[in-house]
XYZ file of C-alpha atoms in Angstrom:
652
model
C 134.990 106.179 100.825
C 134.195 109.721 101.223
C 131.483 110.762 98.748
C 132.858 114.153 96.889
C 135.523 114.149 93.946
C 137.311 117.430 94.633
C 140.549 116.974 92.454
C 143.241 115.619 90.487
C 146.746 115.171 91.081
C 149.477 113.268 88.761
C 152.533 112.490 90.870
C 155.468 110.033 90.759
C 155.378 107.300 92.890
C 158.854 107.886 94.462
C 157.623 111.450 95.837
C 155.096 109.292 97.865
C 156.506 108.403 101.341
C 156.834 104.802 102.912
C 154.907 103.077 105.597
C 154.028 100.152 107.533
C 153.962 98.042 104.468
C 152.809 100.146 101.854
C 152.581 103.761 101.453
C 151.570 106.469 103.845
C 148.765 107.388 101.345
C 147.184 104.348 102.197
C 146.804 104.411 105.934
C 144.178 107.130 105.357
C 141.556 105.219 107.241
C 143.937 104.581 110.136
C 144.750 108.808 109.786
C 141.297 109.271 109.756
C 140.782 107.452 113.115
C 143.823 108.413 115.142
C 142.520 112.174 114.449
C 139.213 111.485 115.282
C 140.079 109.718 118.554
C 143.334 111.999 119.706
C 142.177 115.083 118.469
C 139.028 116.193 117.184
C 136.164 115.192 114.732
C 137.183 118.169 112.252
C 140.924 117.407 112.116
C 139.779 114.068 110.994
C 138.444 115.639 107.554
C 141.399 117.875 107.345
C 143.305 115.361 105.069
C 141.384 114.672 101.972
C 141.567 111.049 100.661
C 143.434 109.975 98.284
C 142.321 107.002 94.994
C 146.051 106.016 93.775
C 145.849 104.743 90.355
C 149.465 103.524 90.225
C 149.230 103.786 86.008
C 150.358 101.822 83.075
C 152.103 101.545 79.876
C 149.180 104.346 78.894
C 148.134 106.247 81.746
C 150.462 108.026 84.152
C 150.327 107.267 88.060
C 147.650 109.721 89.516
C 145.970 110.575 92.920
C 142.211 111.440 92.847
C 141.210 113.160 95.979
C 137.696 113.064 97.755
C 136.232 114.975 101.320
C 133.543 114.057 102.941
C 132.334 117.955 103.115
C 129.926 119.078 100.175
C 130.086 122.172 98.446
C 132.465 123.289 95.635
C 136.077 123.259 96.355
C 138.727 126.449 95.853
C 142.384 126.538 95.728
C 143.386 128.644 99.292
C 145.813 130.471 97.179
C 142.007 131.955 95.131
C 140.615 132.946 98.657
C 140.285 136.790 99.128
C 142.546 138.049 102.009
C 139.797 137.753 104.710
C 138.684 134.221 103.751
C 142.186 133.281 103.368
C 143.448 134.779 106.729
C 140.254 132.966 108.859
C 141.162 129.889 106.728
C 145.138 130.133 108.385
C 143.892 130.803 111.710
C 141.580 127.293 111.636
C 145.321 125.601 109.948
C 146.652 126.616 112.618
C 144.506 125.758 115.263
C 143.727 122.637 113.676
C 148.098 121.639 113.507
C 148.858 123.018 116.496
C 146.794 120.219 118.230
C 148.181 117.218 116.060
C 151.651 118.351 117.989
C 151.768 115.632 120.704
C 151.110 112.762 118.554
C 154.738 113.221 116.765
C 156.081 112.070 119.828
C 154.111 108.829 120.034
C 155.715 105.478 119.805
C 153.000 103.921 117.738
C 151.187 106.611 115.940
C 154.378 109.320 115.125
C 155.614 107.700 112.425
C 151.982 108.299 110.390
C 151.285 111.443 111.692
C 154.835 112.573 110.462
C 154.896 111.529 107.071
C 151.483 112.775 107.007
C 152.558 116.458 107.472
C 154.888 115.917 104.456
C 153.351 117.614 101.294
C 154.682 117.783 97.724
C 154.448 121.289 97.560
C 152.768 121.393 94.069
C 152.871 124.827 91.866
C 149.172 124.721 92.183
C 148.965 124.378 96.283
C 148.458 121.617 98.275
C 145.512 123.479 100.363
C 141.957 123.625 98.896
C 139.010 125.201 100.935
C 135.350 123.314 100.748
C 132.514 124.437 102.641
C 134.380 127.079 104.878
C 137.211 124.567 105.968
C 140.767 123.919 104.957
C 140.800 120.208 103.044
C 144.967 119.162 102.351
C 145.619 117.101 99.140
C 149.085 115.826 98.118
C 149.975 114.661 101.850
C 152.242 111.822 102.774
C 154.802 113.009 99.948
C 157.774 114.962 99.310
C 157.940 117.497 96.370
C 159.635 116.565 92.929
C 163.175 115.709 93.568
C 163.277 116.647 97.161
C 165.833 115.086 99.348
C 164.702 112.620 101.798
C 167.161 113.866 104.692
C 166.440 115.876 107.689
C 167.797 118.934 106.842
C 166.010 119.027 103.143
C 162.917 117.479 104.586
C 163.200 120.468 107.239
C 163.280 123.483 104.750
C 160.334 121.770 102.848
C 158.503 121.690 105.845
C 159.054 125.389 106.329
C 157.746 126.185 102.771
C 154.154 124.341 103.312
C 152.846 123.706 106.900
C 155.476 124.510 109.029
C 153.764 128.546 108.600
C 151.129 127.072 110.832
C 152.839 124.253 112.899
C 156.365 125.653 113.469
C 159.146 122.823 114.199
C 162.528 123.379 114.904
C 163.016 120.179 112.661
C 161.051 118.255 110.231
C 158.288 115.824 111.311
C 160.145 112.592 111.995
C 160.115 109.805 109.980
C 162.233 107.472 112.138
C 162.970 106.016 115.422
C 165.852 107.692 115.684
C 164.371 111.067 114.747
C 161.464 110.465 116.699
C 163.705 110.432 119.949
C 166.339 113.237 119.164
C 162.672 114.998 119.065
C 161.628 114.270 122.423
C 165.000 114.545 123.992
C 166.941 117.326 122.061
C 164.279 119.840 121.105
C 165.478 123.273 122.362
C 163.012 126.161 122.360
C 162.076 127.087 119.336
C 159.105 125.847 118.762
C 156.879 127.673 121.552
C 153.327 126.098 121.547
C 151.145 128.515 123.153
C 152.333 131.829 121.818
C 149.975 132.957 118.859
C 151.711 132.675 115.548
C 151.365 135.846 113.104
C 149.070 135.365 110.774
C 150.535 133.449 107.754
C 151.211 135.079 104.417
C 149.058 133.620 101.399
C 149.979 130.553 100.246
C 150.876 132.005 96.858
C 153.497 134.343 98.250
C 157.414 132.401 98.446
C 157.729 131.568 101.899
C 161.723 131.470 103.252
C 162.637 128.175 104.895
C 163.587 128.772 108.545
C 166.554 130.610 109.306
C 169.789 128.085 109.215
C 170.624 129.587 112.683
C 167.383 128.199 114.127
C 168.513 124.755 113.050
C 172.004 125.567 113.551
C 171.029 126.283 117.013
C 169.599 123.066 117.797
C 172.825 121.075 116.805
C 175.052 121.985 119.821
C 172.099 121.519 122.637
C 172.786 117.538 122.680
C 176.012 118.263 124.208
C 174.618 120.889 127.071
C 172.230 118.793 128.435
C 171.438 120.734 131.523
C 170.102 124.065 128.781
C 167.368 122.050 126.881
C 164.079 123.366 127.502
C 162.155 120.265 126.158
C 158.953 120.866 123.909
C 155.596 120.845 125.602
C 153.799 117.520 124.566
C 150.485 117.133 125.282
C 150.336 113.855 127.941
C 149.380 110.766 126.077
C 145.061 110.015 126.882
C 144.432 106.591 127.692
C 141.144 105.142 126.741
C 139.258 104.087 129.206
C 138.426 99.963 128.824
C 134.419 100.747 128.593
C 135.495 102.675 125.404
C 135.853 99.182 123.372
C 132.401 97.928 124.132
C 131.078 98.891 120.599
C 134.159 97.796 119.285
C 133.619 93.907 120.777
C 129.367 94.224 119.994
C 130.641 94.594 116.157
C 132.998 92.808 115.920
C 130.646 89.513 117.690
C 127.925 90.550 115.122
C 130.484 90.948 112.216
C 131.672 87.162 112.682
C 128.284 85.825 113.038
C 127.500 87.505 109.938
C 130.381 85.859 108.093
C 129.789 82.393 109.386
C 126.330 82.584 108.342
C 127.211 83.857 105.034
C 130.111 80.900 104.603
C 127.225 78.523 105.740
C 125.684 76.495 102.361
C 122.885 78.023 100.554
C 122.040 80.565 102.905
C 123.508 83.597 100.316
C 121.508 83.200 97.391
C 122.985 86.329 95.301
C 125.850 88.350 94.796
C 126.269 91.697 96.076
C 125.614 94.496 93.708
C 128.430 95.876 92.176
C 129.243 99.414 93.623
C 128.107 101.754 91.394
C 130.417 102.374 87.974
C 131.057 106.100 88.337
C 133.507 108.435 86.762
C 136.613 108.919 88.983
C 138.582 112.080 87.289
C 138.405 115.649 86.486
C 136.206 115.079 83.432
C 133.585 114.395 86.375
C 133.135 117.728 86.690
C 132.981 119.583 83.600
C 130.396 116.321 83.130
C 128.297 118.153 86.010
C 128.817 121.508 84.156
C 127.486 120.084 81.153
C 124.605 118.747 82.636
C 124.090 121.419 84.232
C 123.891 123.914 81.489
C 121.491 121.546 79.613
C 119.101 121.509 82.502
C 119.043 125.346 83.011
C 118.776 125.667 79.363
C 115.613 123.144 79.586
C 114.553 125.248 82.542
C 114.490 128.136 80.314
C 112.394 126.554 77.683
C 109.214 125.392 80.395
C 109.363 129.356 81.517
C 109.225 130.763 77.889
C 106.433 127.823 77.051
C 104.622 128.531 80.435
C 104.644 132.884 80.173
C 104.108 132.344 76.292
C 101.325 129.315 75.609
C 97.692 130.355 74.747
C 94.770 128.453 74.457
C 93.062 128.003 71.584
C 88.841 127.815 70.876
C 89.295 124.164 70.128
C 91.165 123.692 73.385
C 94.835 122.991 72.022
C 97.369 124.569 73.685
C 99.990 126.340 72.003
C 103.774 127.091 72.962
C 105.519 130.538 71.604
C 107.061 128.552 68.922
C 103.477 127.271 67.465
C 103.667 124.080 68.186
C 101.803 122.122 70.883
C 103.365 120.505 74.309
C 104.340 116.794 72.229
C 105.839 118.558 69.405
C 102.606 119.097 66.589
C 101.971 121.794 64.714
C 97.818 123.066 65.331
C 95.727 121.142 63.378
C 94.786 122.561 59.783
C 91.031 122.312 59.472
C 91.124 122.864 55.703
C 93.466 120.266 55.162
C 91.546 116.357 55.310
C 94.577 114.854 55.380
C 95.070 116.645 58.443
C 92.678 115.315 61.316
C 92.035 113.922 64.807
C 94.139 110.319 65.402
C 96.242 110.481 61.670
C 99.944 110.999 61.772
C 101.825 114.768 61.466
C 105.456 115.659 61.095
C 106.462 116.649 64.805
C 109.331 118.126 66.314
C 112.528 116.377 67.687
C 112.902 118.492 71.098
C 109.056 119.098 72.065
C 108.492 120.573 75.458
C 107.457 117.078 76.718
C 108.503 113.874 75.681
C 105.330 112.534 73.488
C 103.618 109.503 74.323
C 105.886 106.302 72.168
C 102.124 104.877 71.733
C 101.559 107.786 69.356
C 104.737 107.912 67.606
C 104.778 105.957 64.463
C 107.787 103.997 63.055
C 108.450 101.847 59.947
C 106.545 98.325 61.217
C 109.167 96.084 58.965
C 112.578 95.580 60.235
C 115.351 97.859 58.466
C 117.749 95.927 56.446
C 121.346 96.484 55.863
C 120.509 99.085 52.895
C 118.995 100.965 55.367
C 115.083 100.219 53.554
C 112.181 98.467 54.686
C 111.500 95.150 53.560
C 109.435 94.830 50.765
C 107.009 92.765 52.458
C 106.120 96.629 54.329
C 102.178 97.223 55.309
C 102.577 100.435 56.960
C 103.352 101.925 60.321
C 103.522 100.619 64.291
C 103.573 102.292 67.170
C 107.055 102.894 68.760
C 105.743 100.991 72.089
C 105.240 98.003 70.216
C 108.555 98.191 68.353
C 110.454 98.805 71.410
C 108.098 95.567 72.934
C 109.064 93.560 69.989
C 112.688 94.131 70.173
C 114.197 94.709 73.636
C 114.300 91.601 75.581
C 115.558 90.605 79.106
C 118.532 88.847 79.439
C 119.100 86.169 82.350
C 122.306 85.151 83.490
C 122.318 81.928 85.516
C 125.068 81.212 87.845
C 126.432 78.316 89.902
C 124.997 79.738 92.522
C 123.070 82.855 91.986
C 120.575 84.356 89.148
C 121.541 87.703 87.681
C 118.949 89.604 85.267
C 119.245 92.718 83.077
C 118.408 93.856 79.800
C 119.397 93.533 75.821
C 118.055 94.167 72.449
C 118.390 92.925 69.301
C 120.544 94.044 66.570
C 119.885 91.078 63.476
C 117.622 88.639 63.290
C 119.547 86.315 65.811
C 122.151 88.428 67.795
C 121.407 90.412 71.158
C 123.521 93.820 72.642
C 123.667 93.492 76.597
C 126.364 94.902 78.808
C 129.595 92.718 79.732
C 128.572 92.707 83.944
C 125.029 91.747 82.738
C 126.524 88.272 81.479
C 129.970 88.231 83.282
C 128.462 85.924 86.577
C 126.808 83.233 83.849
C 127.799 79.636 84.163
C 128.510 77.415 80.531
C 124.751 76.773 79.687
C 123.438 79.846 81.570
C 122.694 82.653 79.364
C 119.024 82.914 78.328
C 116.552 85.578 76.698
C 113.219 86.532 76.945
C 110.273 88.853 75.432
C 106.829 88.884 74.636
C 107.471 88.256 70.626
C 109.363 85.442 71.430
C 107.210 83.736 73.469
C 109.336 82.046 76.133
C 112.545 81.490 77.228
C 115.677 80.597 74.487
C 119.294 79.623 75.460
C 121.589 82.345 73.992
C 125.636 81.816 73.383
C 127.776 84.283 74.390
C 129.739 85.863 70.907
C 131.930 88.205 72.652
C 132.635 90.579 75.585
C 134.146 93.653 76.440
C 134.789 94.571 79.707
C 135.174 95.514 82.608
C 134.093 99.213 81.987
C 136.658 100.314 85.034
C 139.222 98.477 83.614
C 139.486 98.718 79.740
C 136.570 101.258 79.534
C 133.981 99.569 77.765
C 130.965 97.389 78.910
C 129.409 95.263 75.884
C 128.404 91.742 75.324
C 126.483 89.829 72.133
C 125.245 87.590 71.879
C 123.747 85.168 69.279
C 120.034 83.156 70.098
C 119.653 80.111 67.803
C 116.689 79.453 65.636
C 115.369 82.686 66.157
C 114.504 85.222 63.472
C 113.155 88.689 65.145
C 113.073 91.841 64.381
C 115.268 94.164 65.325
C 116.586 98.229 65.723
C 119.091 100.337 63.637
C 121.479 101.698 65.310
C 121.704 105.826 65.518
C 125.243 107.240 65.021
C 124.166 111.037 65.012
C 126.292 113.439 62.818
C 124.939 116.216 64.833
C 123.907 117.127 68.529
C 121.501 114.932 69.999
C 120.699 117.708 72.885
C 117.039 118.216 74.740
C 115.901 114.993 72.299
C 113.352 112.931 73.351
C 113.955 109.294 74.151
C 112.848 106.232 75.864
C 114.533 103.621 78.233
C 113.530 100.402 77.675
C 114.038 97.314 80.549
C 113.476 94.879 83.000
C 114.738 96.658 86.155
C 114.899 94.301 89.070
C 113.172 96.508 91.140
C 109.774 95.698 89.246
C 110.473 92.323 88.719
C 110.306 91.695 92.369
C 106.868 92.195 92.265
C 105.899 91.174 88.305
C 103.856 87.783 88.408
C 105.299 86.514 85.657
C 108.592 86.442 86.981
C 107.673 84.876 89.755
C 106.592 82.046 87.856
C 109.724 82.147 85.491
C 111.422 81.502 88.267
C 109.588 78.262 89.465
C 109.865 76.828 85.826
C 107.431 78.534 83.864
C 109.560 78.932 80.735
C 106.528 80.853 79.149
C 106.467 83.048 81.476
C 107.520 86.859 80.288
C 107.783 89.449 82.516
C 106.433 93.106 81.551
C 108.507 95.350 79.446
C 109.291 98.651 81.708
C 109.685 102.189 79.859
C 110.370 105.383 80.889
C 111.054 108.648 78.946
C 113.255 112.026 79.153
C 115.658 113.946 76.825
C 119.275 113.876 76.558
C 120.815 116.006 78.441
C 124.824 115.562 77.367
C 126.687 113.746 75.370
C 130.422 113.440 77.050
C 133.724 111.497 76.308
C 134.655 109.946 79.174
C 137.891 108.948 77.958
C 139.293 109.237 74.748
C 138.062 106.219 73.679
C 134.945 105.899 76.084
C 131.675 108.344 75.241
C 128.434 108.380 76.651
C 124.852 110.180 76.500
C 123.494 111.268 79.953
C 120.241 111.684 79.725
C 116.856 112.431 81.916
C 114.595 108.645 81.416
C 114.970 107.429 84.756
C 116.818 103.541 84.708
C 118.466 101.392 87.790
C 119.595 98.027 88.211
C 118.309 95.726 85.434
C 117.946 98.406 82.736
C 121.510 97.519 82.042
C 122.277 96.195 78.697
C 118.560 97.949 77.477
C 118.403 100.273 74.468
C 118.024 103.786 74.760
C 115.408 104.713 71.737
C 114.939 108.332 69.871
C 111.639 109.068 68.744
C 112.348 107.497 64.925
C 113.056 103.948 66.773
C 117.074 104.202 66.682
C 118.854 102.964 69.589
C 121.409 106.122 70.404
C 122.707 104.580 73.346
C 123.310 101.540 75.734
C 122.015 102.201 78.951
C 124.855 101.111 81.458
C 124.824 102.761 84.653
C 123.404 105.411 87.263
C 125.384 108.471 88.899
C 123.709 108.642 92.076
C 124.050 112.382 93.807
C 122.364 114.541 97.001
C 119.766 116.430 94.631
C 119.146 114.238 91.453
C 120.884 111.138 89.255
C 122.500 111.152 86.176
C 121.553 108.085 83.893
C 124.183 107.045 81.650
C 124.273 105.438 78.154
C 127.455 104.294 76.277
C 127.265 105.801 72.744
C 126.376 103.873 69.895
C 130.297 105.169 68.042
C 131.878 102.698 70.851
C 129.267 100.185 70.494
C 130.074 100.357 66.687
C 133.547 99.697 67.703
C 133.259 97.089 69.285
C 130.803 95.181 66.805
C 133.943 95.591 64.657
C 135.696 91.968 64.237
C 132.311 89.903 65.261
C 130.424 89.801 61.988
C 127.858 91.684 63.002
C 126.648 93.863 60.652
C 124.412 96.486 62.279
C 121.919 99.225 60.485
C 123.704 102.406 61.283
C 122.095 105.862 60.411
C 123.920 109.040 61.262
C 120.845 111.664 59.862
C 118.685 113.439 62.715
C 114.753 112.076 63.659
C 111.839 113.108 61.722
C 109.334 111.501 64.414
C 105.803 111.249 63.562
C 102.901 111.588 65.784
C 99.318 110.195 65.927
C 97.222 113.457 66.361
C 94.731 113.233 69.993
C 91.611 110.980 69.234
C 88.751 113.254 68.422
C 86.459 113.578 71.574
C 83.473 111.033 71.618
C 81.236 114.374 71.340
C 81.698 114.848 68.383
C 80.876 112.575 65.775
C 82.235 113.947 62.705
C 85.905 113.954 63.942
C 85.330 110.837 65.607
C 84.528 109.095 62.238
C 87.263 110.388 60.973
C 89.948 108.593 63.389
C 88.083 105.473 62.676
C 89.987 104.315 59.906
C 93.232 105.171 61.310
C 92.758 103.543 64.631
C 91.428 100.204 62.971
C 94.380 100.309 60.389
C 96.407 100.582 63.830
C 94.901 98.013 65.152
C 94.595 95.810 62.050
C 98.851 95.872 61.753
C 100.252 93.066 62.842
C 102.176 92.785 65.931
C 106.201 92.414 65.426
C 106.806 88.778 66.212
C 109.955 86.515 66.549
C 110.008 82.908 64.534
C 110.412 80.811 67.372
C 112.975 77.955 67.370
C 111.245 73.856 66.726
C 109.485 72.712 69.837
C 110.959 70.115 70.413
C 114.376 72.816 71.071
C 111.665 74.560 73.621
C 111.530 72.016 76.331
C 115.805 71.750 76.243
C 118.150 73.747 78.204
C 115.263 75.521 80.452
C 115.832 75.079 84.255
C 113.997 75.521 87.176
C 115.292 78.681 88.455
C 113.753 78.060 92.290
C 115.390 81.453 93.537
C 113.609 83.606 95.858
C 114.670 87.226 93.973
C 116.621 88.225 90.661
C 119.990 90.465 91.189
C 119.670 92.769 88.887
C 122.559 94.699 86.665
């Protein structure tokens, strides 16, 4: 597949032209190769490649179409007359040598309907990187005729300015001959063809006394001047040696993957990416939020001073996490006690300074009245994310979840989708071990109906758990955290290791990672996401993504991978709403914006007065009690745990 989305077409299936057993469109592999091996390398990338979504009752049939060349694409018809007239001259070149393979037996038929474009009012010719890229090939424009003669004028209108035929490309057997043996001369090869008007411009079809004139030359046989072919290459029997090495070591790879037990775990799923137009005013999005962040560091770098007490201080007043300076007239204002701080500091603060509500919220939105004070937003996010295991007949999947009541868990749908009956388990430090979880319900999946949610509920357990953020306003350049078990550090985390041998106490370590939001984008119209900077991969699925007040904004679901950076994606907490709709589930949702609040830097040990006065705070800190999960009875620990005895977890 190549790897660059360049546009968007929406077509009707009937425009697209026939072959072998399906469509032309979808021989673009075999296109690909004949060009590659009868021409040249670049006319292999001169037809783009086309992702037919054939529609439904909803959605009408479309044609997405990728290049393998980088670079933005243009429209040839946008070129200025010089780009545009070196562009035609490589069209032409590039045609001019597909010419002898209309006349072959086996690979005519594809090349012809392959020259057939729809014509669209937009063009059919885009230019990427310096070179001519064709979309809407292997079709005939909207209500064209399928005959020669219509197929012919058509042809005339679109490529035939660079490959001129005295007939359309043929489609048949029949065509294919009257080609090779009834061509008269009016398609000279070698002389140079005038440059070609811009594709904008209405282009005649070819004179009718051109076709016309071909008509009568059947019956004067001893006139025809037959069309210069290029001789058919043969390939030379040492050319298929690579072919028979790969295709020995392809079947001993499938027989030893069909042998028992010798595949432990699935493949990963290919990455879940975004496969339409909104793909790229995503990119512009992003794009703007990162030069608009870029902006901020080169204000907060030309502008910062440095005060006599050592705290640096942006152009706005406030320091790199967010705090105002400290006020040395106020007491209640001093080394390690908690400040206001701002939303969309220059650097994400550290969440083991940010202070949260230590009770779980309730469904008024409240603490509960058994409140002692405040926790750090590390060990909220520790208490309250877990990892979720999905055991298979055959393989172990892992990714992440978090709680949203006392007993019911948020994952993603491909997180859980590969669990057997029995195989759904979940895991944290709070709770202590391992505890069988039911699947509640699922949505998915995501490239399918658009979503990608599961809960589920974990008997005889009573944690604690997040509110849910469903902002009213913009949640750009806001700090957050991602919070998971990506399987990339479980390979190497003890603990796992020894969860996998049996260890049902066993808990793997909590991974977190922070960034800021960079933009918030509806994917469909029913699908929205946050993209945002914390770096996740595969096992982070399902996790929460966390603003600095301990609200989950987002559930982190997949990762964009490009040339120069990755976009992390998180489906918005509106759909996640939405689909928490007919379970029961009734989730703390606040829509105001984060007030965070920061533990002030530690005094330094130097200095005794200040360093008396964090005292209390830090052994109040460490005097609150840690967020912990009512495990089930034990005698419900020892059931339903299995020995796991795989060698590494597949994560989602």
């Amino acid at each position: 597949m190549a790897d660059h989305f360049l546009t968007k077409s929406q077509v009707n299936l009937a425009q697209c032209l026939p072959f072998a057993s399906g469509l032309a469109l979808d021989s673009h592999a075999a296109l690909k190769s004949l060009l590659r091996s009868r021409v040249s390398e670049s006319a292999a990338s001169l037809f783009a490649e086309p992702l037919v979504s054939r529609g439904n009752d909803i959605a009408e049939p479309s044609i997405s179409w990728y290049t393998d060349m980088p670079g933005e694409g243009r429209l040839l018809s946008e070129l200025e007359e010089q780009d545009r007239a070196r562009i035609d001259a490589i069209l032409s070149s590039e045609l001019r040598a597909m010419r002898g393979l209309l006349a072959d037996p086996e690979d005519g038929a594809l090349m012809a309907a392959a020259l057939h474009l729809a014509n669209s009012p937009r063009g059919d010719i885009w230019v990427v990187d310096g070179r001519p890229v064709i979309i809407n090939w292997g079709m005939l424009p909207e209500g064209g005729g399928l005959d020669q003669e219509s197929r012919t004028a058509q042809f005339g209108a679109t490529l035939g300015r660079y490959l001129p035929l005295s007939a359309a490309p043929p489609l048949n057997e029949a065509e294919r001959r009257a080609r090779i043996d009834l061509v008269g001369g009016a398609e000279p090869k070698s002389a140079a063809p005038e440059t070609p008007a811009p594709q904008t411009a209405p282009v005649a079809p070819p004179p009718a006394a051109v076709i016309a004139a071909a008509a009568p030359v059947a019956s004067v046989a001893p006139t025809v001047v037959r069309e210069q072919t290029e001789p058919r290459r043969g390939v030379p029997i040492i050319a298929w040696l690579p072919l028979l090495i790969l295709l020995l070591i392809s079947a001993g790879l499938l027989i030893w993957l069909l042998l028992p037990n010798s595949r432990i775990f699935p493949a990963y799923d290919a990455d879940r990416a975004i496969e339409t137009e909104a793909a790229a005013g995503l990119a512009r999005s992003v794009n703007d939020a990162l030069r608009e962040r870029l902006a901020d560091l080169r204000d907060a770098r030309d502008g910062a001073m440095c005060r006599a007490d050592g705290t640096l201080v942006l152009p706005d007043g406030m320091t790199v996490d967010g705090l105002l300076p400290l006020d040395p007239v106020n007491p209640a204002d001093a080394p390690g006690m908690a400040a206001p701080a701002s939303a969309t500091p220059i650097l994400p603060p550290d969440p083991g300074r940010v202070q949260v509500p230590q009770s779980a919220p309730t469904t008024d939105g409240a603490g509960d009245a058994g409140e002692t004070g405040d926790v750090s937003l590390l060990e909220m996010i520790e208490s309250r994310t877990v990892m979720v295991i999905a055991d298979g007949a055959d393989s172990l999947g892992t990714g992440s979840g978090f709680f949203i009541a006392p007993d019911l868990v948020v994952t993603n749908h491909h997180v859980v989708e590969s669990a057997a009956e029995g195989g759904l388990f979940v895991t944290n430090r709070a709770l202590g071990r391992l505890h069988p979880a039911q699947l509640v319900k699922a949505a998915g999946p995501f490239e399918a109906v658009g979503a990608d949610f599961a809960l589920l509920r974990v008997p005889g357990v009573q944690s604690s758990y997040f509110g849910l953020l469903d902002a009213d306003s913009s949640l750009k350049l806001q700090s957050v955290v991602a919070a998971g078990y990506p399987g990339d550090v479980l390979e190497t985390d003890n603990a796992f290791q020894s969860l996998r041998e049996g260890n049902s106490g066993a808990v793997p370590d909590l991974t977190v990672t922070d960034g800021t939001i960079n933009a918030e984008q509806s994917l469909t119209d029913y699908t929205h996401a946050v993209v945002h900077s914390a770096p996740i991969s595969r096992g982070n699925s399902g996790g929460p993504l966390i603003d600095m007040c301990g609200r989950v904004v987002g559930v982190n679901t997949f990762v964009r991978q490009g040339d120069l950076r990755n976009l992390n994606f998180a489906l918005s907490i509106r759909d996640l709403v939405a689909f928490l709709g007919d379970t029961g589930a009734a989730p703390v949702v606040e829509t105001h914006a984060c007030e965070p609040r920061l533990l002030r830097p530690a005094a330094p040990a130097s200095e005794p007065d200040d360093a008396a006065a964090t005292a209390p705070a830090e052994a109040d800190a460490q005097a609150a009690p840690a967020e912990d999960a009512a495990p089930a009875a034990p005698e419900a620990a020892q059931g339903g745990i299995p020995n796991f005895g795989l060698n590494s977890p597949s994560g989602s």
